[in-house]
Amino acid sequence: VTRISEEELAQIFEVRALLETKLIRLAVPNMTEETYQRAEEICHAFIDATDIGQWTSLNWQLHACLYEPAQRPYMLSLIRSIYDKIERYLRLQMSISVGKVRADQEHLEIVKACKAKDVELAAELIEAHINTVCQALYAFLPPQQSQD
């Protein structure tokens, strides 16, 4: 398995932020009580989960639940392909003790903003959530050796 360079990782997270903030802006006006209930159920399952594999699966389920009301299946599939590419890095980030706790809180705040129909706050929280993960990975990953 090849290691993603820091530059590529930064670009991946930049694309994630662009796509996911666009989708949440489109999704929030279409969300229903069923969306909120499902999102909250996933959040609580995520909080209760103790297995890293469950965390990444539940993390995707939550993000997909929040974005599906946007009715943009192609954009959602692009985000899914990005998740698949960086899943091992997401597992690493969530395995850091504060990473999981922070994700728990951020997910709940995002769902709360969606329930309030606060489109801009939801988008800001999604962007901050993505950037926090990226920064945590940079801080945790060993520095790359130069290839001189």
PDB file of N, CA, C and O in Angstrom, residues 47-121:
ATOM      1  N   ILE A  47     -20.931   6.953  19.228  1.00  0.00           N
ATOM      2  CA  ILE A  47     -20.440   7.249  20.570  1.00  0.00           C
ATOM      3  C   ILE A  47     -20.237   5.952  21.369  1.00  0.00           C
ATOM      4  O   ILE A  47     -19.239   5.797  22.069  1.00  0.00           O
ATOM      5  N   ASP A  48     -21.178   5.024  21.229  1.00  0.00           N
ATOM      6  CA  ASP A  48     -21.126   3.765  21.984  1.00  0.00           C
ATOM      7  C   ASP A  48     -20.152   2.744  21.405  1.00  0.00           C
ATOM      8  O   ASP A  48     -19.765   1.809  22.098  1.00  0.00           O
ATOM      9  N   ALA A  49     -19.778   2.897  20.143  1.00  0.00           N
ATOM     10  CA  ALA A  49     -18.919   1.908  19.482  1.00  0.00           C
ATOM     11  C   ALA A  49     -17.514   1.917  20.084  1.00  0.00           C
ATOM     12  O   ALA A  49     -16.982   2.969  20.434  1.00  0.00           O
ATOM     13  N   THR A  50     -16.951   0.734  20.184  1.00  0.00           N
ATOM     14  CA  THR A  50     -15.599   0.608  20.732  1.00  0.00           C
ATOM     15  C   THR A  50     -14.611   0.072  19.705  1.00  0.00           C
ATOM     16  O   THR A  50     -13.411   0.077  19.942  1.00  0.00           O
ATOM     17  N   ASP A  51     -15.098  -0.351  18.555  1.00  0.00           N
ATOM     18  CA  ASP A  51     -14.256  -0.935  17.524  1.00  0.00           C
ATOM     19  C   ASP A  51     -13.975   0.101  16.431  1.00  0.00           C
ATOM     20  O   ASP A  51     -14.903   0.743  15.928  1.00  0.00           O
ATOM     21  N   ILE A  52     -12.707   0.239  16.060  1.00  0.00           N
ATOM     22  CA  ILE A  52     -12.322   1.240  15.055  1.00  0.00           C
ATOM     23  C   ILE A  52     -13.027   0.984  13.724  1.00  0.00           C
ATOM     24  O   ILE A  52     -13.429   1.923  13.036  1.00  0.00           O
ATOM     25  N   GLY A  53     -13.193  -0.282  13.362  1.00  0.00           N
ATOM     26  CA  GLY A  53     -13.908  -0.608  12.124  1.00  0.00           C
ATOM     27  C   GLY A  53     -15.342  -0.109  12.151  1.00  0.00           C
ATOM     28  O   GLY A  53     -15.852   0.397  11.154  1.00  0.00           O
ATOM     29  N   GLN A  54     -15.989  -0.234  13.310  1.00  0.00           N
ATOM     30  CA  GLN A  54     -17.347   0.298  13.467  1.00  0.00           C
ATOM     31  C   GLN A  54     -17.345   1.813  13.336  1.00  0.00           C
ATOM     32  O   GLN A  54     -18.262   2.388  12.752  1.00  0.00           O
ATOM     33  N   TRP A  55     -16.336   2.457  13.910  1.00  0.00           N
ATOM     34  CA  TRP A  55     -16.282   3.923  13.845  1.00  0.00           C
ATOM     35  C   TRP A  55     -16.270   4.415  12.407  1.00  0.00           C
ATOM     36  O   TRP A  55     -17.010   5.325  12.065  1.00  0.00           O
ATOM     37  N   THR A  56     -15.419   3.819  11.583  1.00  0.00           N
ATOM     38  CA  THR A  56     -15.327   4.317  10.203  1.00  0.00           C
ATOM     39  C   THR A  56     -16.607   4.032   9.431  1.00  0.00           C
ATOM     40  O   THR A  56     -17.048   4.858   8.644  1.00  0.00           O
ATOM     41  N   SER A  57     -17.209   2.877   9.685  1.00  0.00           N
ATOM     42  CA  SER A  57     -18.471   2.550   9.027  1.00  0.00           C
ATOM     43  C   SER A  57     -19.580   3.507   9.465  1.00  0.00           C
ATOM     44  O   SER A  57     -20.320   4.052   8.633  1.00  0.00           O
ATOM     45  N   LEU A  58     -19.687   3.731  10.762  1.00  0.00           N
ATOM     46  CA  LEU A  58     -20.715   4.635  11.285  1.00  0.00           C
ATOM     47  C   LEU A  58     -20.450   6.082  10.871  1.00  0.00           C
ATOM     48  O   LEU A  58     -21.387   6.838  10.604  1.00  0.00           O
ATOM     49  N   ASN A  59     -19.174   6.460  10.797  1.00  0.00           N
ATOM     50  CA  ASN A  59     -18.817   7.808  10.345  1.00  0.00           C
ATOM     51  C   ASN A  59     -19.343   8.023   8.925  1.00  0.00           C
ATOM     52  O   ASN A  59     -19.964   9.053   8.635  1.00  0.00           O
ATOM     53  N   TRP A  60     -19.114   7.045   8.046  1.00  0.00           N
ATOM     54  CA  TRP A  60     -19.611   7.183   6.674  1.00  0.00           C
ATOM     55  C   TRP A  60     -21.139   7.209   6.665  1.00  0.00           C
ATOM     56  O   TRP A  60     -21.749   8.018   5.968  1.00  0.00           O
ATOM     57  N   GLN A  61     -21.770   6.318   7.449  1.00  0.00           N
ATOM     58  CA  GLN A  61     -23.234   6.281   7.489  1.00  0.00           C
ATOM     59  C   GLN A  61     -23.807   7.635   7.892  1.00  0.00           C
ATOM     60  O   GLN A  61     -24.806   8.099   7.319  1.00  0.00           O
ATOM     61  N   LEU A  62     -23.177   8.274   8.866  1.00  0.00           N
ATOM     62  CA  LEU A  62     -23.668   9.578   9.313  1.00  0.00           C
ATOM     63  C   LEU A  62     -23.517  10.625   8.209  1.00  0.00           C
ATOM     64  O   LEU A  62     -24.465  11.340   7.892  1.00  0.00           O
ATOM     65  N   HIS A  63     -22.331  10.705   7.650  1.00  0.00           N
ATOM     66  CA  HIS A  63     -22.126  11.702   6.592  1.00  0.00           C
ATOM     67  C   HIS A  63     -23.071  11.449   5.422  1.00  0.00           C
ATOM     68  O   HIS A  63     -23.687  12.384   4.908  1.00  0.00           O
ATOM     69  N   ALA A  64     -23.240  10.195   5.022  1.00  0.00           N
ATOM     70  CA  ALA A  64     -24.149   9.867   3.914  1.00  0.00           C
ATOM     71  C   ALA A  64     -25.588  10.231   4.270  1.00  0.00           C
ATOM     72  O   ALA A  64     -26.316  10.798   3.439  1.00  0.00           O
ATOM     73  N   CYS A  65     -25.998   9.935   5.503  1.00  0.00           N
ATOM     74  CA  CYS A  65     -27.348  10.278   5.959  1.00  0.00           C
ATOM     75  C   CYS A  65     -27.599  11.778   5.831  1.00  0.00           C
ATOM     76  O   CYS A  65     -28.676  12.203   5.392  1.00  0.00           O
ATOM     77  N   LEU A  66     -26.604  12.568   6.191  1.00  0.00           N
ATOM     78  CA  LEU A  66     -26.755  14.022   6.136  1.00  0.00           C
ATOM     79  C   LEU A  66     -26.733  14.562   4.712  1.00  0.00           C
ATOM     80  O   LEU A  66     -27.342  15.595   4.429  1.00  0.00           O
ATOM     81  N   TYR A  67     -26.042  13.883   3.794  1.00  0.00           N
ATOM     82  CA  TYR A  67     -25.900  14.387   2.429  1.00  0.00           C
ATOM     83  C   TYR A  67     -26.947  13.849   1.461  1.00  0.00           C
ATOM     84  O   TYR A  67     -27.225  14.476   0.443  1.00  0.00           O
ATOM     85  N   GLU A  68     -27.533  12.704   1.757  1.00  0.00           N
ATOM     86  CA  GLU A  68     -28.506  12.108   0.829  1.00  0.00           C
ATOM     87  C   GLU A  68     -29.677  13.022   0.503  1.00  0.00           C
ATOM     88  O   GLU A  68     -30.129  13.048  -0.647  1.00  0.00           O
ATOM     89  N   PRO A  69     -30.200  13.810   1.459  1.00  0.00           N
ATOM     90  CA  PRO A  69     -31.306  14.702   1.102  1.00  0.00           C
ATOM     91  C   PRO A  69     -30.954  15.749   0.029  1.00  0.00           C
ATOM     92  O   PRO A  69     -31.848  16.363  -0.546  1.00  0.00           O
ATOM     93  N   ALA A  70     -29.691  15.937  -0.259  1.00  0.00           N
ATOM     94  CA  ALA A  70     -29.291  16.864  -1.325  1.00  0.00           C
ATOM     95  C   ALA A  70     -29.684  16.341  -2.701  1.00  0.00           C
ATOM     96  O   ALA A  70     -29.749  17.105  -3.666  1.00  0.00           O
ATOM     97  N   GLN A  71     -29.928  15.047  -2.778  1.00  0.00           N
ATOM     98  CA  GLN A  71     -30.323  14.398  -4.037  1.00  0.00           C
ATOM     99  C   GLN A  71     -29.287  14.628  -5.138  1.00  0.00           C
ATOM    100  O   GLN A  71     -29.612  14.987  -6.270  1.00  0.00           O
ATOM    101  N   ARG A  72     -28.033  14.390  -4.783  1.00  0.00           N
ATOM    102  CA  ARG A  72     -26.905  14.498  -5.708  1.00  0.00           C
ATOM    103  C   ARG A  72     -26.094  13.201  -5.622  1.00  0.00           C
ATOM    104  O   ARG A  72     -25.018  13.170  -5.030  1.00  0.00           O
ATOM    105  N   PRO A  73     -26.614  12.096  -6.189  1.00  0.00           N
ATOM    106  CA  PRO A  73     -25.941  10.803  -6.034  1.00  0.00           C
ATOM    107  C   PRO A  73     -24.521  10.772  -6.606  1.00  0.00           C
ATOM    108  O   PRO A  73     -23.655  10.090  -6.057  1.00  0.00           O
ATOM    109  N   TYR A  74     -24.267  11.514  -7.672  1.00  0.00           N
ATOM    110  CA  TYR A  74     -22.915  11.505  -8.240  1.00  0.00           C
ATOM    111  C   TYR A  74     -21.926  12.162  -7.277  1.00  0.00           C
ATOM    112  O   TYR A  74     -20.842  11.631  -7.033  1.00  0.00           O
ATOM    113  N   MET A  75     -22.310  13.300  -6.721  1.00  0.00           N
ATOM    114  CA  MET A  75     -21.426  13.971  -5.753  1.00  0.00           C
ATOM    115  C   MET A  75     -21.208  13.091  -4.530  1.00  0.00           C
ATOM    116  O   MET A  75     -20.093  13.003  -4.013  1.00  0.00           O
ATOM    117  N   LEU A  76     -22.262  12.421  -4.082  1.00  0.00           N
ATOM    118  CA  LEU A  76     -22.141  11.529  -2.929  1.00  0.00           C
ATOM    119  C   LEU A  76     -21.196  10.370  -3.250  1.00  0.00           C
ATOM    120  O   LEU A  76     -20.375   9.987  -2.412  1.00  0.00           O
ATOM    121  N   SER A  77     -21.259   9.865  -4.476  1.00  0.00           N
ATOM    122  CA  SER A  77     -20.356   8.765  -4.850  1.00  0.00           C
ATOM    123  C   SER A  77     -18.907   9.245  -4.933  1.00  0.00           C
ATOM    124  O   SER A  77     -17.979   8.490  -4.615  1.00  0.00           O
ATOM    125  N   LEU A  78     -18.690  10.492  -5.326  1.00  0.00           N
ATOM    126  CA  LEU A  78     -17.333  11.052  -5.322  1.00  0.00           C
ATOM    127  C   LEU A  78     -16.793  11.118  -3.893  1.00  0.00           C
ATOM    128  O   LEU A  78     -15.637  10.760  -3.634  1.00  0.00           O
ATOM    129  N   ILE A  79     -17.626  11.571  -2.975  1.00  0.00           N
ATOM    130  CA  ILE A  79     -17.214  11.645  -1.571  1.00  0.00           C
ATOM    131  C   ILE A  79     -16.934  10.242  -1.050  1.00  0.00           C
ATOM    132  O   ILE A  79     -15.938  10.027  -0.349  1.00  0.00           O
ATOM    133  N   ARG A  80     -17.763   9.282  -1.434  1.00  0.00           N
ATOM    134  CA  ARG A  80     -17.543   7.902  -0.976  1.00  0.00           C
ATOM    135  C   ARG A  80     -16.198   7.378  -1.477  1.00  0.00           C
ATOM    136  O   ARG A  80     -15.464   6.713  -0.743  1.00  0.00           O
ATOM    137  N   SER A  81     -15.856   7.694  -2.719  1.00  0.00           N
ATOM    138  CA  SER A  81     -14.569   7.227  -3.253  1.00  0.00           C
ATOM    139  C   SER A  81     -13.402   7.870  -2.504  1.00  0.00           C
ATOM    140  O   SER A  81     -12.366   7.232  -2.285  1.00  0.00           O
ATOM    141  N   ILE A  82     -13.575   9.121  -2.080  1.00  0.00           N
ATOM    142  CA  ILE A  82     -12.542   9.786  -1.277  1.00  0.00           C
ATOM    143  C   ILE A  82     -12.421   9.092   0.079  1.00  0.00           C
ATOM    144  O   ILE A  82     -11.322   8.811   0.541  1.00  0.00           O
ATOM    145  N   TYR A  83     -13.546   8.798   0.713  1.00  0.00           N
ATOM    146  CA  TYR A  83     -13.527   8.092   1.996  1.00  0.00           C
ATOM    147  C   TYR A  83     -12.805   6.762   1.871  1.00  0.00           C
ATOM    148  O   TYR A  83     -12.013   6.397   2.737  1.00  0.00           O
ATOM    149  N   ASP A  84     -13.105   6.038   0.780  1.00  0.00           N
ATOM    150  CA  ASP A  84     -12.460   4.737   0.580  1.00  0.00           C
ATOM    151  C   ASP A  84     -10.948   4.884   0.466  1.00  0.00           C
ATOM    152  O   ASP A  84     -10.195   4.061   0.978  1.00  0.00           O
ATOM    153  N   LYS A  85     -10.510   5.952  -0.203  1.00  0.00           N
ATOM    154  CA  LYS A  85      -9.081   6.173  -0.402  1.00  0.00           C
ATOM    155  C   LYS A  85      -8.362   6.516   0.904  1.00  0.00           C
ATOM    156  O   LYS A  85      -7.205   6.139   1.097  1.00  0.00           O
ATOM    157  N   ILE A  86      -9.042   7.208   1.791  1.00  0.00           N
ATOM    158  CA  ILE A  86      -8.384   7.670   3.018  1.00  0.00           C
ATOM    159  C   ILE A  86      -8.868   6.955   4.274  1.00  0.00           C
ATOM    160  O   ILE A  86      -8.533   7.359   5.379  1.00  0.00           O
ATOM    161  N   GLU A  87      -9.605   5.857   4.106  1.00  0.00           N
ATOM    162  CA  GLU A  87     -10.184   5.183   5.276  1.00  0.00           C
ATOM    163  C   GLU A  87      -9.136   4.825   6.316  1.00  0.00           C
ATOM    164  O   GLU A  87      -9.341   5.021   7.515  1.00  0.00           O
ATOM    165  N   ARG A  88      -7.986   4.314   5.892  1.00  0.00           N
ATOM    166  CA  ARG A  88      -6.982   3.920   6.892  1.00  0.00           C
ATOM    167  C   ARG A  88      -6.469   5.130   7.675  1.00  0.00           C
ATOM    168  O   ARG A  88      -6.130   5.022   8.841  1.00  0.00           O
ATOM    169  N   TYR A  89      -6.445   6.305   7.038  1.00  0.00           N
ATOM    170  CA  TYR A  89      -6.031   7.518   7.737  1.00  0.00           C
ATOM    171  C   TYR A  89      -7.122   7.973   8.720  1.00  0.00           C
ATOM    172  O   TYR A  89      -6.821   8.474   9.798  1.00  0.00           O
ATOM    173  N   LEU A  90      -8.389   7.796   8.317  1.00  0.00           N
ATOM    174  CA  LEU A  90      -9.491   8.140   9.219  1.00  0.00           C
ATOM    175  C   LEU A  90      -9.483   7.228  10.441  1.00  0.00           C
ATOM    176  O   LEU A  90      -9.711   7.679  11.564  1.00  0.00           O
ATOM    177  N   ARG A  91      -9.191   5.936  10.212  1.00  0.00           N
ATOM    178  CA  ARG A  91      -9.093   5.004  11.338  1.00  0.00           C
ATOM    179  C   ARG A  91      -7.982   5.450  12.290  1.00  0.00           C
ATOM    180  O   ARG A  91      -8.151   5.429  13.505  1.00  0.00           O
ATOM    181  N   LEU A  92      -6.864   5.853  11.710  1.00  0.00           N
ATOM    182  CA  LEU A  92      -5.732   6.308  12.516  1.00  0.00           C
ATOM    183  C   LEU A  92      -6.124   7.525  13.342  1.00  0.00           C
ATOM    184  O   LEU A  92      -5.882   7.589  14.543  1.00  0.00           O
ATOM    185  N   GLN A  93      -6.761   8.496  12.706  1.00  0.00           N
ATOM    186  CA  GLN A  93      -7.155   9.723  13.396  1.00  0.00           C
ATOM    187  C   GLN A  93      -8.134   9.414  14.519  1.00  0.00           C
ATOM    188  O   GLN A  93      -8.022   9.948  15.614  1.00  0.00           O
ATOM    189  N   MET A  94      -9.105   8.519  14.264  1.00  0.00           N
ATOM    190  CA  MET A  94     -10.097   8.206  15.295  1.00  0.00           C
ATOM    191  C   MET A  94      -9.512   7.352  16.415  1.00  0.00           C
ATOM    192  O   MET A  94     -10.057   7.316  17.514  1.00  0.00           O
ATOM    193  N   SER A  95      -8.402   6.675  16.135  1.00  0.00           N
ATOM    194  CA  SER A  95      -7.793   5.846  17.181  1.00  0.00           C
ATOM    195  C   SER A  95      -7.037   6.689  18.200  1.00  0.00           C
ATOM    196  O   SER A  95      -6.745   6.234  19.301  1.00  0.00           O
ATOM    197  N   ILE A  96      -6.724   7.923  17.825  1.00  0.00           N
ATOM    198  CA  ILE A  96      -6.105   8.856  18.770  1.00  0.00           C
ATOM    199  C   ILE A  96      -7.191   9.207  19.785  1.00  0.00           C
ATOM    200  O   ILE A  96      -8.291   9.572  19.403  1.00  0.00           O
ATOM    201  N   SER A  97      -6.891   9.110  21.047  1.00  0.00           N
ATOM    202  CA  SER A  97      -7.931   9.237  22.077  1.00  0.00           C
ATOM    203  C   SER A  97      -8.808  10.478  21.900  1.00  0.00           C
ATOM    204  O   SER A  97     -10.024  10.395  21.980  1.00  0.00           O
ATOM    205  N   VAL A  98      -8.211  11.622  21.659  1.00  0.00           N
ATOM    206  CA  VAL A  98      -9.026  12.836  21.525  1.00  0.00           C
ATOM    207  C   VAL A  98      -9.750  12.885  20.179  1.00  0.00           C
ATOM    208  O   VAL A  98     -10.736  13.590  20.047  1.00  0.00           O
ATOM    209  N   GLY A  99      -9.270  12.151  19.192  1.00  0.00           N
ATOM    210  CA  GLY A  99      -9.900  12.157  17.875  1.00  0.00           C
ATOM    211  C   GLY A  99     -11.324  11.646  17.912  1.00  0.00           C
ATOM    212  O   GLY A  99     -12.229  12.242  17.331  1.00  0.00           O
ATOM    213  N   LYS A 100     -11.545  10.555  18.620  1.00  0.00           N
ATOM    214  CA  LYS A 100     -12.877   9.962  18.715  1.00  0.00           C
ATOM    215  C   LYS A 100     -13.804  10.852  19.535  1.00  0.00           C
ATOM    216  O   LYS A 100     -14.933  11.116  19.135  1.00  0.00           O
ATOM    217  N   VAL A 101     -13.333  11.343  20.654  1.00  0.00           N
ATOM    218  CA  VAL A 101     -14.146  12.203  21.513  1.00  0.00           C
ATOM    219  C   VAL A 101     -14.533  13.482  20.763  1.00  0.00           C
ATOM    220  O   VAL A 101     -15.685  13.929  20.808  1.00  0.00           O
ATOM    221  N   ARG A 102     -13.570  14.052  20.064  1.00  0.00           N
ATOM    222  CA  ARG A 102     -13.838  15.276  19.289  1.00  0.00           C
ATOM    223  C   ARG A 102     -14.861  14.989  18.191  1.00  0.00           C
ATOM    224  O   ARG A 102     -15.794  15.771  17.986  1.00  0.00           O
ATOM    225  N   ALA A 103     -14.708  13.872  17.496  1.00  0.00           N
ATOM    226  CA  ALA A 103     -15.650  13.521  16.428  1.00  0.00           C
ATOM    227  C   ALA A 103     -17.056  13.342  16.994  1.00  0.00           C
ATOM    228  O   ALA A 103     -18.039  13.789  16.382  1.00  0.00           O
ATOM    229  N   ASP A 104     -17.167  12.691  18.166  1.00  0.00           N
ATOM    230  CA  ASP A 104     -18.477  12.514  18.807  1.00  0.00           C
ATOM    231  C   ASP A 104     -19.174  13.865  18.965  1.00  0.00           C
ATOM    232  O   ASP A 104     -20.330  14.042  18.582  1.00  0.00           O
ATOM    233  N   GLN A 105     -18.452  14.827  19.546  1.00  0.00           N
ATOM    234  CA  GLN A 105     -19.025  16.146  19.817  1.00  0.00           C
ATOM    235  C   GLN A 105     -19.329  16.903  18.527  1.00  0.00           C
ATOM    236  O   GLN A 105     -20.390  17.515  18.395  1.00  0.00           O
ATOM    237  N   GLU A 106     -18.407  16.863  17.580  1.00  0.00           N
ATOM    238  CA  GLU A 106     -18.616  17.578  16.316  1.00  0.00           C
ATOM    239  C   GLU A 106     -19.819  17.025  15.563  1.00  0.00           C
ATOM    240  O   GLU A 106     -20.611  17.786  14.999  1.00  0.00           O
ATOM    241  N   HIS A 107     -19.971  15.703  15.543  1.00  0.00           N
ATOM    242  CA  HIS A 107     -21.117  15.103  14.860  1.00  0.00           C
ATOM    243  C   HIS A 107     -22.428  15.573  15.475  1.00  0.00           C
ATOM    244  O   HIS A 107     -23.371  15.940  14.754  1.00  0.00           O
ATOM    245  N   LEU A 108     -22.499  15.591  16.798  1.00  0.00           N
ATOM    246  CA  LEU A 108     -23.723  16.047  17.470  1.00  0.00           C
ATOM    247  C   LEU A 108     -24.023  17.517  17.146  1.00  0.00           C
ATOM    248  O   LEU A 108     -25.180  17.893  16.921  1.00  0.00           O
ATOM    249  N   GLU A 109     -22.985  18.336  17.094  1.00  0.00           N
ATOM    250  CA  GLU A 109     -23.173  19.760  16.774  1.00  0.00           C
ATOM    251  C   GLU A 109     -23.661  19.944  15.335  1.00  0.00           C
ATOM    252  O   GLU A 109     -24.514  20.797  15.072  1.00  0.00           O
ATOM    253  N   ILE A 110     -23.135  19.141  14.421  1.00  0.00           N
ATOM    254  CA  ILE A 110     -23.567  19.220  13.017  1.00  0.00           C
ATOM    255  C   ILE A 110     -25.039  18.846  12.902  1.00  0.00           C
ATOM    256  O   ILE A 110     -25.825  19.545  12.238  1.00  0.00           O
ATOM    257  N   VAL A 111     -25.432  17.758  13.544  1.00  0.00           N
ATOM    258  CA  VAL A 111     -26.838  17.332  13.494  1.00  0.00           C
ATOM    259  C   VAL A 111     -27.738  18.408  14.114  1.00  0.00           C
ATOM    260  O   VAL A 111     -28.814  18.715  13.568  1.00  0.00           O
ATOM    261  N   LYS A 112     -27.307  19.006  15.208  1.00  0.00           N
ATOM    262  CA  LYS A 112     -28.090  20.069  15.858  1.00  0.00           C
ATOM    263  C   LYS A 112     -28.291  21.250  14.903  1.00  0.00           C
ATOM    264  O   LYS A 112     -29.391  21.800  14.808  1.00  0.00           O
ATOM    265  N   ALA A 113     -27.246  21.649  14.192  1.00  0.00           N
ATOM    266  CA  ALA A 113     -27.362  22.755  13.226  1.00  0.00           C
ATOM    267  C   ALA A 113     -28.321  22.385  12.094  1.00  0.00           C
ATOM    268  O   ALA A 113     -29.106  23.218  11.641  1.00  0.00           O
ATOM    269  N   CYS A 114     -28.262  21.140  11.653  1.00  0.00           N
ATOM    270  CA  CYS A 114     -29.173  20.677  10.594  1.00  0.00           C
ATOM    271  C   CYS A 114     -30.623  20.736  11.082  1.00  0.00           C
ATOM    272  O   CYS A 114     -31.509  21.207  10.354  1.00  0.00           O
ATOM    273  N   LYS A 115     -30.851  20.261  12.304  1.00  0.00           N
ATOM    274  CA  LYS A 115     -32.207  20.289  12.871  1.00  0.00           C
ATOM    275  C   LYS A 115     -32.732  21.715  12.987  1.00  0.00           C
ATOM    276  O   LYS A 115     -33.924  21.956  12.825  1.00  0.00           O
ATOM    277  N   ALA A 116     -31.836  22.654  13.258  1.00  0.00           N
ATOM    278  CA  ALA A 116     -32.230  24.062  13.362  1.00  0.00           C
ATOM    279  C   ALA A 116     -32.399  24.705  11.978  1.00  0.00           C
ATOM    280  O   ALA A 116     -32.748  25.880  11.890  1.00  0.00           O
ATOM    281  N   LYS A 117     -32.138  23.917  10.933  1.00  0.00           N
ATOM    282  CA  LYS A 117     -32.207  24.407   9.538  1.00  0.00           C
ATOM    283  C   LYS A 117     -31.231  25.564   9.303  1.00  0.00           C
ATOM    284  O   LYS A 117     -31.456  26.418   8.449  1.00  0.00           O
ATOM    285  N   ASP A 118     -30.138  25.579  10.062  1.00  0.00           N
ATOM    286  CA  ASP A 118     -29.116  26.614   9.931  1.00  0.00           C
ATOM    287  C   ASP A 118     -28.079  26.133   8.916  1.00  0.00           C
ATOM    288  O   ASP A 118     -27.076  25.504   9.268  1.00  0.00           O
ATOM    289  N   VAL A 119     -28.343  26.422   7.663  1.00  0.00           N
ATOM    290  CA  VAL A 119     -27.532  25.933   6.554  1.00  0.00           C
ATOM    291  C   VAL A 119     -26.080  26.374   6.681  1.00  0.00           C
ATOM    292  O   VAL A 119     -25.153  25.555   6.547  1.00  0.00           O
ATOM    293  N   GLU A 120     -25.864  27.643   6.949  1.00  0.00           N
ATOM    294  CA  GLU A 120     -24.484  28.148   7.005  1.00  0.00           C
ATOM    295  C   GLU A 120     -23.714  27.593   8.196  1.00  0.00           C
ATOM    296  O   GLU A 120     -22.537  27.267   8.077  1.00  0.00           O
ATOM    297  N   LEU A 121     -24.367  27.473   9.346  1.00  0.00           N
ATOM    298  CA  LEU A 121     -23.685  26.893  10.500  1.00  0.00           C
ATOM    299  C   LEU A 121     -23.345  25.431  10.228  1.00  0.00           C
ATOM    300  O   LEU A 121     -22.230  24.988  10.533  1.00  0.00           O
TER     301      LEU A 121
END
